[in-house]
Amino acid sequence: AQSVAQPEDQVNVAEGNPLTVKCTYSVSGNPYLFWYVQYPNRGLQFLLKYITGDNLVKGSYGFEAEFNKSQTSFHLKKPSALVSDSALYFCAVRPSNFGNEKLTFGTGTRLTIIP
Amino acid sequence: GAVVSQHPSWVICKSGTSVKIECRSLDFQATTMFWYRQFPKQSLMLMATSNEGSKATYEQGVEKDKFLINHASLTLSTLTVTSAHPEDSSFYICSTGSYSNQPQHFGDGTRLSIL
């Protein structure tokens, strides 16, 4: 069975600084990896995904994520944080060889950008 | 991506009332939908998988008679919380199923408060 770990419950970053939200995964075979963001009292919004190809993938709102197969990681990054980036972030994984498997989510990381 | 409409957004009702939550896939034929429950400051908890034209699949520990799921068409799944009690108060979120490298798409959630 697959699993996702988000080791940090809370990440605080000063506005304008780079941010990283960590994610590691465990899956049989090759992974499909996803990042979602959740604002208060809202559902999850899709940010970006890694399927294959370039290890650095770019998504919405200036976010990007780097896939590292040897470290089984898929950390979310942004070069310069905005106060509006404050939200709850979820990493998710699905094994590529089980196409209809539901996504497995991490426990979430609350990102707070300090003005 | 797929657009998912969930309503109502907020429900406040008395203990013992049954509450129905609708989840509509507006531009995508969803043979599978998922229902999640989210407690404050916590991750998503998958409650059940809704399958169009057949019975839902419930996760361990979720009472199927308490949380009735109907998926009568490719665009609509409903979750009915029967005889709701204060402990059922929570944030409920639906999503479309997805396949392979496609993300799941989420509704905006329903905040249920039982008095």
Tab-separated table of C-alpha atoms in Angstrom:
chain	number	residue	atom	x	y	z
A	1	ALA	CA	0.000	0.000	0.000
A	2	GLN	CA	1.150	3.512	-0.701
A	3	SER	CA	1.705	6.244	1.865
A	4	VAL	CA	2.610	9.916	2.061
A	5	ALA	CA	4.439	11.729	4.840
A	6	GLN	CA	4.401	15.446	5.415
A	7	PRO	CA	6.795	15.775	8.343
A	8	GLU	CA	5.896	19.352	9.239
A	9	ASP	CA	2.478	20.222	10.600
A	10	GLN	CA	3.284	23.925	10.425
A	11	VAL	CA	5.698	26.002	8.366
A	12	ASN	CA	6.208	29.737	8.935
A	13	VAL	CA	7.959	31.868	6.333
A	14	ALA	CA	8.520	35.606	6.083
A	15	GLU	CA	6.902	37.300	3.112
A	16	GLY	CA	9.294	37.501	0.183
A	17	ASN	CA	11.413	34.573	1.350
A	18	PRO	CA	11.544	31.245	-0.468
A	19	LEU	CA	9.321	28.509	0.918
A	20	THR	CA	9.503	24.730	0.950
A	21	VAL	CA	6.825	22.295	2.058
A	22	LYS	CA	8.161	18.789	2.394
A	23	CYS	CA	6.646	15.535	1.170
A	24	THR	CA	7.988	12.004	1.001
A	25	TYR	CA	6.146	9.012	-0.372
A	26	SER	CA	6.138	5.252	-0.518
A	27	VAL	CA	4.610	3.405	-3.457
A	28	SER	CA	5.092	0.252	-5.484
A	29	GLY	CA	6.513	1.099	-8.877
A	30	ASN	CA	6.512	4.575	-10.328
A	31	PRO	CA	4.432	7.259	-8.665
A	32	TYR	CA	2.033	9.876	-9.846
A	33	LEU	CA	2.386	12.756	-7.378
A	34	PHE	CA	0.094	15.708	-6.705
A	35	TRP	CA	-0.022	18.848	-4.600
A	36	TYR	CA	-3.246	20.470	-3.457
A	37	VAL	CA	-3.978	23.657	-1.502
A	38	GLN	CA	-6.923	24.247	0.815
A	39	TYR	CA	-8.089	27.678	1.912
A	40	PRO	CA	-10.353	28.055	4.974
A	41	ASN	CA	-13.811	26.554	4.532
A	42	ARG	CA	-13.046	25.497	0.973
A	43	GLY	CA	-12.355	22.234	-0.795
A	44	LEU	CA	-8.963	21.241	-2.137
A	45	GLN	CA	-7.582	22.969	-5.227
A	46	PHE	CA	-5.180	21.161	-7.528
A	47	LEU	CA	-1.783	22.893	-7.774
A	48	LEU	CA	0.485	20.640	-9.796
A	49	LYS	CA	1.421	17.068	-10.593
A	50	TYR	CA	4.396	14.932	-11.510
A	51	ILE	CA	3.808	12.198	-14.045
A	52	THR	CA	7.071	11.654	-15.891
A	53	GLY	CA	9.823	13.646	-17.539
A	54	ASP	CA	11.438	16.706	-15.978
A	55	ASN	CA	11.898	16.372	-12.254
A	56	LEU	CA	10.946	20.014	-11.728
A	57	VAL	CA	7.291	20.660	-12.412
A	58	LYS	CA	5.604	24.040	-12.410
A	59	GLY	CA	2.067	24.707	-11.305
A	60	SER	CA	-0.424	27.361	-10.349
A	61	TYR	CA	0.322	30.582	-8.447
A	62	GLY	CA	4.080	30.345	-9.030
A	63	PHE	CA	4.510	27.072	-7.182
A	64	GLU	CA	6.816	24.330	-8.342
A	65	ALA	CA	7.816	20.936	-7.022
A	66	GLU	CA	10.872	18.795	-7.418
A	67	PHE	CA	10.615	15.043	-7.813
A	68	ASN	CA	13.561	13.141	-6.354
A	69	LYS	CA	13.306	9.419	-6.991
A	70	SER	CA	16.299	8.391	-4.897
A	71	GLN	CA	14.963	10.266	-1.875
A	72	THR	CA	11.326	9.446	-2.688
A	73	SER	CA	10.482	13.087	-2.177
A	74	PHE	CA	8.296	15.653	-3.886
A	75	HIS	CA	8.841	18.941	-2.068
A	76	LEU	CA	6.733	21.963	-2.924
A	77	LYS	CA	8.603	25.228	-3.440
A	78	LYS	CA	8.113	28.865	-4.285
A	79	PRO	CA	10.906	31.399	-4.749
A	80	SER	CA	9.151	34.306	-3.041
A	81	ALA	CA	6.274	33.781	-0.610
A	82	LEU	CA	3.142	35.916	-0.549
A	83	VAL	CA	0.829	36.433	2.413
A	84	SER	CA	-1.958	35.010	0.225
A	85	ASP	CA	-0.049	31.701	0.060
A	86	SER	CA	-1.052	31.055	3.679
A	87	ALA	CA	-3.166	27.906	3.553
A	88	LEU	CA	-3.170	24.161	4.187
A	89	TYR	CA	-1.183	22.100	1.684
A	90	PHE	CA	-1.635	18.412	0.910
A	91	CYS	CA	0.645	16.057	-0.976
A	92	ALA	CA	-0.887	12.970	-2.593
A	93	VAL	CA	0.308	9.872	-4.466
A	94	ARG	CA	-1.075	7.163	-6.707
A	95	PRO	CA	0.889	4.232	-8.149
A	96	SER	CA	1.155	4.578	-11.915
A	97	ASN	CA	0.458	0.902	-12.496
A	98	PHE	CA	-2.906	1.030	-10.720
A	99	GLY	CA	-4.733	3.619	-12.729
A	100	ASN	CA	-7.987	3.588	-10.851
A	101	GLU	CA	-6.531	3.648	-7.382
A	102	LYS	CA	-7.726	6.538	-5.290
A	103	LEU	CA	-5.215	9.133	-4.212
A	104	THR	CA	-3.492	8.686	-0.870
A	105	PHE	CA	-3.090	12.013	0.939
A	106	GLY	CA	-0.593	13.216	3.488
A	107	THR	CA	-1.704	14.753	6.753
A	108	GLY	CA	-1.265	18.299	5.501
A	109	THR	CA	1.072	21.173	6.285
A	110	ARG	CA	-0.218	24.532	7.408
A	111	LEU	CA	1.801	27.275	5.737
A	112	THR	CA	1.764	30.721	7.316
A	113	ILE	CA	3.411	33.631	5.558
A	114	ILE	CA	4.351	36.385	7.948
A	115	PRO	CA	4.083	39.944	6.618
B	1	GLY	CA	-10.099	20.353	-15.027
B	2	ALA	CA	-13.431	19.067	-13.854
B	3	VAL	CA	-15.756	21.419	-12.028
B	4	VAL	CA	-17.459	20.052	-8.950
B	5	SER	CA	-20.382	21.794	-7.309
B	6	GLN	CA	-21.236	20.878	-3.732
B	7	HIS	CA	-24.116	22.249	-1.731
B	8	PRO	CA	-25.186	23.406	0.655
B	9	SER	CA	-22.060	25.198	1.844
B	10	TRP	CA	-23.328	25.526	5.396
B	11	VAL	CA	-25.989	23.644	7.313
B	12	ILE	CA	-27.083	24.252	10.878
B	13	CYS	CA	-29.811	21.996	12.187
B	14	LYS	CA	-31.219	20.359	15.268
B	15	SER	CA	-30.152	17.005	16.596
B	16	GLY	CA	-32.157	14.165	15.086
B	17	THR	CA	-32.566	15.818	11.698
B	18	SER	CA	-31.413	14.138	8.495
B	19	VAL	CA	-29.277	16.250	6.194
B	20	LYS	CA	-28.597	15.704	2.505
B	21	ILE	CA	-25.484	17.002	0.790
B	22	GLU	CA	-25.256	17.058	-3.000
B	23	CYS	CA	-22.160	16.755	-5.124
B	24	ARG	CA	-22.453	17.477	-8.830
B	25	SER	CA	-19.840	16.999	-11.495
B	26	LEU	CA	-20.668	19.809	-13.903
B	27	ASP	CA	-18.544	18.957	-16.915
B	28	PHE	CA	-17.317	15.449	-16.285
B	29	GLN	CA	-19.042	12.089	-16.168
B	30	ALA	CA	-18.008	10.688	-12.843
B	31	THR	CA	-18.538	6.968	-12.438
B	32	THR	CA	-16.791	7.274	-9.112
B	33	MET	CA	-16.942	9.974	-6.474
B	34	PHE	CA	-15.382	10.116	-3.053
B	35	TRP	CA	-16.739	11.499	0.215
B	36	TYR	CA	-14.349	12.814	2.839
B	37	ARG	CA	-14.725	14.157	6.325
B	38	GLN	CA	-12.339	16.690	7.762
B	39	PHE	CA	-12.052	17.595	11.429
B	40	PRO	CA	-10.644	20.987	12.454
B	41	LYS	CA	-6.964	21.327	11.649
B	42	GLN	CA	-6.794	17.729	10.499
B	43	SER	CA	-6.352	15.855	7.270
B	44	LEU	CA	-9.015	14.358	5.063
B	45	MET	CA	-10.595	11.119	6.188
B	46	LEU	CA	-12.036	9.059	3.354
B	47	MET	CA	-15.521	7.924	4.306
B	48	ALA	CA	-16.712	6.101	1.230
B	49	THR	CA	-16.413	5.588	-2.489
B	50	SER	CA	-19.587	6.327	-4.403
B	51	ASN	CA	-20.124	4.186	-7.484
B	52	GLU	CA	-22.637	5.161	-10.149
B	53	GLY	CA	-25.440	2.634	-10.371
B	54	SER	CA	-24.208	0.420	-7.549
B	55	LYS	CA	-23.659	0.388	-3.834
B	56	ALA	CA	-21.104	2.621	-2.222
B	57	THR	CA	-17.975	1.181	-0.679
B	58	TYR	CA	-17.486	2.330	2.891
B	59	GLU	CA	-14.211	2.629	4.747
B	60	GLN	CA	-13.725	0.680	7.922
B	61	GLY	CA	-15.452	2.270	10.872
B	62	VAL	CA	-17.916	4.336	8.830
B	63	GLU	CA	-21.534	3.431	9.514
B	64	LYS	CA	-23.296	2.832	6.218
B	65	ASP	CA	-26.733	3.222	7.794
B	66	LYS	CA	-25.693	6.538	9.260
B	67	PHE	CA	-24.131	7.977	6.122
B	68	LEU	CA	-26.295	7.040	3.173
B	69	ILE	CA	-24.766	7.500	-0.251
B	70	ASN	CA	-26.651	7.531	-3.520
B	71	HIS	CA	-25.015	7.859	-6.924
B	72	ALA	CA	-27.918	7.560	-9.317
B	73	SER	CA	-26.379	9.369	-12.269
B	74	LEU	CA	-22.986	10.142	-13.731
B	75	THR	CA	-23.180	13.713	-12.497
B	76	LEU	CA	-24.717	13.484	-9.044
B	77	SER	CA	-23.796	11.808	-5.791
B	78	THR	CA	-25.545	12.549	-2.511
B	79	LEU	CA	-24.549	11.964	1.085
B	80	THR	CA	-27.339	11.871	3.657
B	81	VAL	CA	-26.422	12.088	7.308
B	82	THR	CA	-29.337	10.381	9.023
B	83	SER	CA	-30.541	11.330	12.493
B	84	ALA	CA	-27.619	13.680	12.879
B	85	HIS	CA	-26.098	14.311	16.298
B	86	PRO	CA	-23.580	16.896	17.484
B	87	GLU	CA	-20.699	14.459	16.993
B	88	ASP	CA	-21.542	14.407	13.281
B	89	SER	CA	-20.660	18.096	13.054
B	90	SER	CA	-17.778	18.380	10.644
B	91	PHE	CA	-16.625	19.573	7.241
B	92	TYR	CA	-17.657	17.164	4.479
B	93	ILE	CA	-15.983	17.270	1.067
B	94	CYS	CA	-16.702	15.355	-2.113
B	95	SER	CA	-14.460	14.774	-5.097
B	96	THR	CA	-14.628	13.181	-8.486
B	97	GLY	CA	-12.767	9.983	-9.021
B	98	SER	CA	-9.925	10.079	-11.448
B	99	TYR	CA	-7.778	7.746	-13.445
B	100	SER	CA	-4.103	7.352	-14.099
B	101	ASN	CA	-2.284	10.696	-14.155
B	102	GLN	CA	-5.366	12.859	-13.682
B	103	PRO	CA	-6.030	14.663	-10.396
B	104	GLN	CA	-9.167	14.313	-8.336
B	105	HIS	CA	-11.282	17.478	-8.329
B	106	PHE	CA	-12.993	18.615	-5.171
B	107	GLY	CA	-16.154	20.403	-4.224
B	108	ASP	CA	-15.969	23.384	-1.893
B	109	GLY	CA	-17.180	21.378	1.057
B	110	THR	CA	-20.151	21.532	3.406
B	111	ARG	CA	-19.862	22.760	6.969
B	112	LEU	CA	-22.376	20.784	9.029
B	113	SER	CA	-23.236	21.968	12.513
B	114	ILE	CA	-25.663	19.955	14.613
B	115	LEU	CA	-27.093	21.706	17.641
